[in-house]
Amino acid sequence: MVAVRRATAPLLLAGALLLTGCSDDAPAAPAPPPVPVVTSTTASPTPSSPSPSPTPSPSSSPSATPPAAAGKVVVLDPGHNGGNGAHPAEINRPVPAGRGQTKPCNTTGTATNAGYPEHAFTFDVAQRVGKALADKGIKVVYTRQDDTGVGPCVDRRAAIGNDANADAVVSIHADGSEAAGANGFHVAYSSPPLNAAQGAPSTRLAQTLRDTMRTSGFSAANYIGTNGLSARADLAGLNLSTRPAALVECGNMRNATEAARMTSADGRQQFASAIAAAIEAYLAS
């Protein structure tokens, strides 16, 4: 998903769809990423003064208290899809985008200079995030189940979060800015809000994602937004959401250093760990 998409908007040439960045992210107008348990032993009580074995309290067991976020619902939205490029007519049809706008159903997404595609990156990271959350008892819903399909359209992605009554919706993307030296992550949220969920809840989700990405060693974008946050009025998935929602651009795929991190399995795990930790922190707050 590219923040500066003006140069990479989806183009149809002779019926073919060219590789584009995240067109749903393009600004509406030009704008200036068991240790062993050691059990101590105690002397057995003497026969003359037997004492009953202590009854462990429920709180002494780590499993007695479930994680604070257990039972919550999180919708993960990995951007784009692997089959989009082969179906230009389908993904270019206009769909509602909120605020009286329409946008193409979806786009192909961007890629590294070496050709590693955004749709593969986002799907892999989303699966890693989902596993970490599910291990904590959180119900995870995905907007797409594989990386070979088409769509779903941006309005349908928002509807999945709404229908799930999600406690948080997080869209996962990567940018494709061609600006010299452009690097870093940023988190977008709907502004001005169109409903209560897009107000304080979504802003807090975005801020928690931003703060956790920073403390996890990622740098905020130097070419868009302010301090890692980007208020947007033109993103369909955010405009149409009635649940707390935010979109994280993990970094710039056109930057060599960030591309190397995104291409690496270890790097993708780092992104996933940060996003999962942020979601857990938001749900527990």
Coordinates of C-alpha atoms in Angstrom, one line a residue:
M1 CA 0.0 0.0 0.0
V2 CA 1.6 3.2 -1.0
A3 CA 1.1 6.5 0.6
V4 CA 2.4 8.5 -2.3
R5 CA 0.3 6.6 -4.9
R6 CA -0.1 9.5 -7.3
A7 CA 2.6 8.0 -9.5
T8 CA 1.4 4.5 -9.1
A9 CA -2.4 4.6 -9.4
P10 CA -3.8 1.6 -11.2
L11 CA -3.7 1.9 -15.0
L12 CA -5.4 -0.2 -17.6
L13 CA -3.4 -0.4 -20.8
A14 CA -4.8 -2.5 -23.6
G15 CA -6.9 -4.3 -21.1
A16 CA -4.0 -5.3 -18.8
L17 CA -3.6 -4.1 -15.2
L18 CA -0.1 -2.8 -14.5
L19 CA 1.5 -3.4 -11.1
T20 CA 0.4 -0.6 -8.8
G21 CA 0.8 0.4 -5.2
C22 CA -2.1 0.4 -2.8
S23 CA -4.5 2.7 -4.6
D24 CA -6.9 2.6 -1.7
D25 CA -4.2 4.4 0.2
A26 CA -3.6 7.2 -2.3
P27 CA -4.3 10.6 -0.8
A28 CA -7.3 12.3 -2.4
A29 CA -5.2 15.3 -3.2
P30 CA -1.4 15.7 -3.6
A31 CA 0.3 16.0 -0.2
P32 CA 3.7 18.0 0.5
P33 CA 6.3 -1.2 8.2
P34 CA 10.0 -24.5 29.5
V35 CA 12.5 -23.6 31.8
P36 CA 12.6 -26.6 34.3
V37 CA 10.6 -25.9 37.4
V38 CA 12.7 -26.3 40.4
T39 CA 10.6 -27.7 43.3
S40 CA 12.1 -27.2 46.7
T41 CA 11.8 -30.1 49.1
T42 CA 10.7 -29.8 52.7
A43 CA 11.1 -32.2 55.7
S44 CA 8.2 -34.6 56.3
P45 CA 6.2 -33.7 59.4
T46 CA 7.0 -35.9 62.4
P47 CA 4.4 -38.6 63.2
S48 CA 3.6 -37.0 66.5
S49 CA 2.4 -33.8 64.9
P50 CA 0.9 -34.5 61.5
S51 CA -0.1 -31.5 59.5
P52 CA -2.5 -31.5 56.5
S53 CA -1.1 -30.7 53.1
P54 CA -1.8 -27.1 52.1
T55 CA -4.5 -26.5 49.6
P56 CA -3.2 -24.4 46.7
S57 CA -5.2 -21.3 46.1
P58 CA -6.6 -20.9 42.6
S59 CA -4.4 -17.8 42.0
S60 CA -1.3 -19.9 42.5
S61 CA -1.8 -21.5 39.1
P62 CA -0.7 -19.5 36.0
S63 CA -3.6 -20.9 34.1
A64 CA -6.2 -19.9 36.7
T65 CA -6.4 -16.3 35.3
P66 CA -7.0 -16.1 31.5
P67 CA -5.2 -13.4 29.5
A68 CA -7.0 -10.1 29.6
A69 CA -7.8 -10.2 25.9
A70 CA -9.1 -13.8 25.9
G71 CA -12.5 -13.9 24.2
K72 CA -12.0 -10.8 22.2
V73 CA -12.4 -10.7 18.4
V74 CA -9.8 -9.3 16.1
V75 CA -10.1 -9.0 12.3
L76 CA -6.9 -9.0 10.4
D77 CA -6.9 -7.6 6.8
P78 CA -3.8 -8.6 4.8
G79 CA -3.8 -6.1 1.9
H80 CA -4.4 -7.1 -1.7
N81 CA -4.4 -10.7 -3.0
G82 CA -2.2 -12.8 -5.3
G83 CA -4.8 -13.3 -8.0
N84 CA -5.7 -9.6 -8.4
G85 CA -3.2 -8.9 -11.2
A86 CA -4.8 -11.5 -13.5
H87 CA -8.4 -10.1 -13.1
P88 CA -8.2 -6.4 -14.0
A89 CA -11.9 -6.0 -14.8
E90 CA -13.0 -7.4 -11.5
I91 CA -10.6 -5.4 -9.3
N92 CA -11.1 -2.2 -11.2
R93 CA -14.8 -2.0 -10.9
P94 CA -15.9 0.9 -8.6
V95 CA -17.3 0.2 -5.1
P96 CA -18.4 2.4 -2.3
A97 CA -15.5 4.0 -0.4
G98 CA -17.4 6.1 2.1
R99 CA -17.8 9.9 2.3
G100 CA -19.6 9.8 -1.0
Q101 CA -16.6 8.4 -2.8
T102 CA -16.1 5.3 -5.0
K103 CA -12.8 3.4 -5.5
P104 CA -11.6 0.4 -7.4
C105 CA -12.6 -2.9 -5.8
N106 CA -8.9 -3.6 -5.0
T107 CA -5.4 -3.2 -6.5
T108 CA -2.4 -5.4 -7.1
G109 CA -0.3 -3.7 -4.4
T110 CA 3.4 -2.8 -4.7
A111 CA 6.6 -4.9 -4.6
T112 CA 10.3 -4.7 -3.8
N113 CA 12.6 -3.8 -6.6
A114 CA 13.5 -7.5 -6.7
G115 CA 9.8 -8.4 -7.2
Y116 CA 8.8 -9.7 -3.8
P117 CA 5.1 -8.7 -3.8
E118 CA 3.2 -6.8 -1.1
H119 CA 0.3 -9.3 -1.2
A120 CA 2.7 -12.1 -0.2
F121 CA 4.3 -10.0 2.6
T122 CA 1.0 -9.0 4.1
F123 CA -0.5 -12.5 4.0
D124 CA 2.5 -14.0 5.7
V125 CA 2.6 -11.3 8.4
A126 CA -1.1 -11.6 9.1
Q127 CA -0.9 -15.3 9.6
R128 CA 2.0 -14.8 12.1
V129 CA 0.0 -12.2 13.9
G130 CA -3.1 -14.3 14.0
K131 CA -1.3 -17.3 15.4
A132 CA 0.2 -15.2 18.2
L133 CA -3.3 -13.8 19.1
A134 CA -5.0 -17.2 18.9
D135 CA -2.5 -18.6 21.3
K136 CA -3.7 -16.0 23.8
G137 CA -7.4 -17.1 23.4
I138 CA -8.3 -14.3 21.0
K139 CA -10.7 -15.1 18.1
V140 CA -9.1 -14.1 14.8
V141 CA -11.0 -13.5 11.6
Y142 CA -9.2 -12.9 8.3
T143 CA -10.6 -11.0 5.4
R144 CA -8.9 -13.5 3.0
Q145 CA -8.0 -17.1 3.5
D146 CA -5.2 -17.5 1.0
D147 CA -2.8 -15.6 -1.3
T148 CA -4.1 -16.9 -4.6
G149 CA -7.6 -15.4 -4.8
V150 CA -9.1 -12.2 -6.0
G151 CA -10.1 -9.4 -3.7
P152 CA -12.2 -9.2 -1.7
C153 CA -13.2 -5.6 -2.5
V154 CA -12.3 -2.9 0.0
D155 CA -16.0 -2.4 1.0
R156 CA -16.4 -6.1 1.6
R157 CA -13.2 -6.1 3.8
A158 CA -14.8 -3.4 6.0
A159 CA -18.0 -5.3 6.2
I160 CA -16.2 -8.4 7.4
G161 CA -14.9 -6.5 10.4
N162 CA -18.4 -4.9 11.0
D163 CA -20.2 -8.3 10.8
A164 CA -17.7 -9.9 13.2
N165 CA -18.4 -7.2 15.7
A166 CA -14.6 -6.9 16.0
D167 CA -13.0 -5.4 19.0
A168 CA -10.2 -4.3 16.7
V169 CA -9.6 -4.3 13.0
V170 CA -6.1 -4.0 11.7
S171 CA -5.2 -3.8 8.0
I172 CA -1.6 -4.8 7.2
H173 CA 0.2 -3.3 4.2
A174 CA 3.5 -2.1 2.9
D175 CA 4.3 1.1 1.0
G176 CA 5.9 1.6 -2.3
S177 CA 7.0 5.2 -2.3
E178 CA 9.6 6.2 -5.0
A179 CA 10.6 9.3 -3.0
A180 CA 14.3 9.5 -2.5
G181 CA 15.2 8.1 1.0
A182 CA 11.6 7.3 1.9
N183 CA 11.5 4.8 4.7
G184 CA 9.7 3.9 7.9
F185 CA 6.3 2.7 9.0
H186 CA 3.2 4.8 9.5
V187 CA -0.3 4.0 10.9
A188 CA -3.4 5.5 9.3
Y189 CA -6.8 6.1 10.9
S190 CA -10.0 7.6 9.8
S191 CA -10.3 11.4 10.2
P192 CA -12.5 13.2 10.6
P193 CA -14.4 10.3 12.2
L194 CA -17.7 9.2 10.7
N195 CA -19.0 7.4 13.8
A196 CA -18.0 6.8 17.5
A197 CA -15.8 3.8 16.8
Q198 CA -13.7 5.9 14.4
G199 CA -13.2 8.5 17.1
A200 CA -11.3 7.8 20.3
P201 CA -11.2 4.0 19.9
S202 CA -9.6 4.0 16.5
T203 CA -7.2 6.8 17.4
R204 CA -6.1 4.8 20.5
L205 CA -5.6 1.7 18.4
A206 CA -3.5 3.6 15.9
Q207 CA -1.4 5.2 18.7
T208 CA -0.9 1.9 20.4
L209 CA 0.3 0.4 17.1
R210 CA 2.6 3.3 16.5
D211 CA 4.1 3.2 20.0
T212 CA 4.6 -0.6 20.0
M213 CA 6.2 -0.5 16.5
R214 CA 8.6 2.2 17.8
T215 CA 9.5 0.3 21.0
S216 CA 10.0 -2.8 18.8
G217 CA 12.8 -1.1 16.9
F218 CA 11.0 0.3 13.9
S219 CA 11.4 3.9 12.8
A220 CA 8.5 6.1 11.9
A221 CA 8.1 7.2 8.3
N222 CA 10.2 10.2 7.2
Y223 CA 8.0 11.1 4.2
I224 CA 4.4 10.9 5.3
G225 CA 2.3 11.6 8.4
T226 CA 3.5 13.0 11.7
N227 CA 5.4 10.9 14.2
G228 CA 4.2 7.7 12.6
L229 CA 0.5 8.6 12.4
S230 CA -1.5 9.6 9.4
A231 CA -5.0 10.9 9.6
R232 CA -6.9 9.9 6.4
A233 CA -10.3 10.6 4.9
D234 CA -9.8 8.6 1.7
L235 CA -9.3 5.0 2.8
A236 CA -12.4 2.9 2.1
G237 CA -11.6 0.2 4.7
L238 CA -11.4 2.9 7.4
N239 CA -14.3 5.1 6.2
L240 CA -16.7 2.2 6.1
S241 CA -15.7 0.6 9.4
T242 CA -18.1 0.7 12.4
R243 CA -15.5 -0.9 14.6
P244 CA -12.2 0.4 15.9
A245 CA -9.9 0.2 12.9
A246 CA -6.4 1.2 11.8
L247 CA -4.1 0.5 8.9
V248 CA -0.4 -0.1 9.4
E249 CA 2.1 0.4 6.5
C250 CA 5.0 -1.6 7.8
G251 CA 7.6 0.1 5.8
N252 CA 8.6 1.1 2.3
M253 CA 9.3 -1.9 0.0
R254 CA 11.3 0.3 -2.4
N255 CA 13.8 1.0 0.3
A256 CA 16.6 -1.5 0.1
T257 CA 17.1 -1.9 3.9
E258 CA 13.4 -2.3 4.5
A259 CA 12.9 -4.6 1.5
A260 CA 15.6 -6.9 2.9
R261 CA 13.8 -7.1 6.2
M262 CA 10.4 -7.7 4.6
T263 CA 11.8 -10.5 2.4
S264 CA 13.4 -12.2 5.4
A265 CA 11.3 -14.7 7.4
D266 CA 12.9 -13.3 10.6
G267 CA 12.1 -9.8 9.5
R268 CA 8.4 -10.7 8.9
Q269 CA 8.3 -12.3 12.3
Q270 CA 9.6 -9.0 13.8
F271 CA 6.8 -7.1 12.2
A272 CA 4.2 -9.7 13.3
S273 CA 5.5 -9.7 16.9
A274 CA 5.2 -6.0 17.1
I275 CA 1.7 -5.8 15.6
A276 CA 0.4 -8.7 17.8
A277 CA 1.8 -7.1 20.9
A278 CA 0.2 -3.8 20.0
I279 CA -3.2 -5.5 19.5
E280 CA -2.9 -7.3 22.8
A281 CA -2.1 -4.0 24.6
Y282 CA -5.0 -2.3 23.0
L283 CA -7.4 -5.0 23.9
A284 CA -6.2 -5.1 27.5
S285 CA -6.4 -1.3 28.0

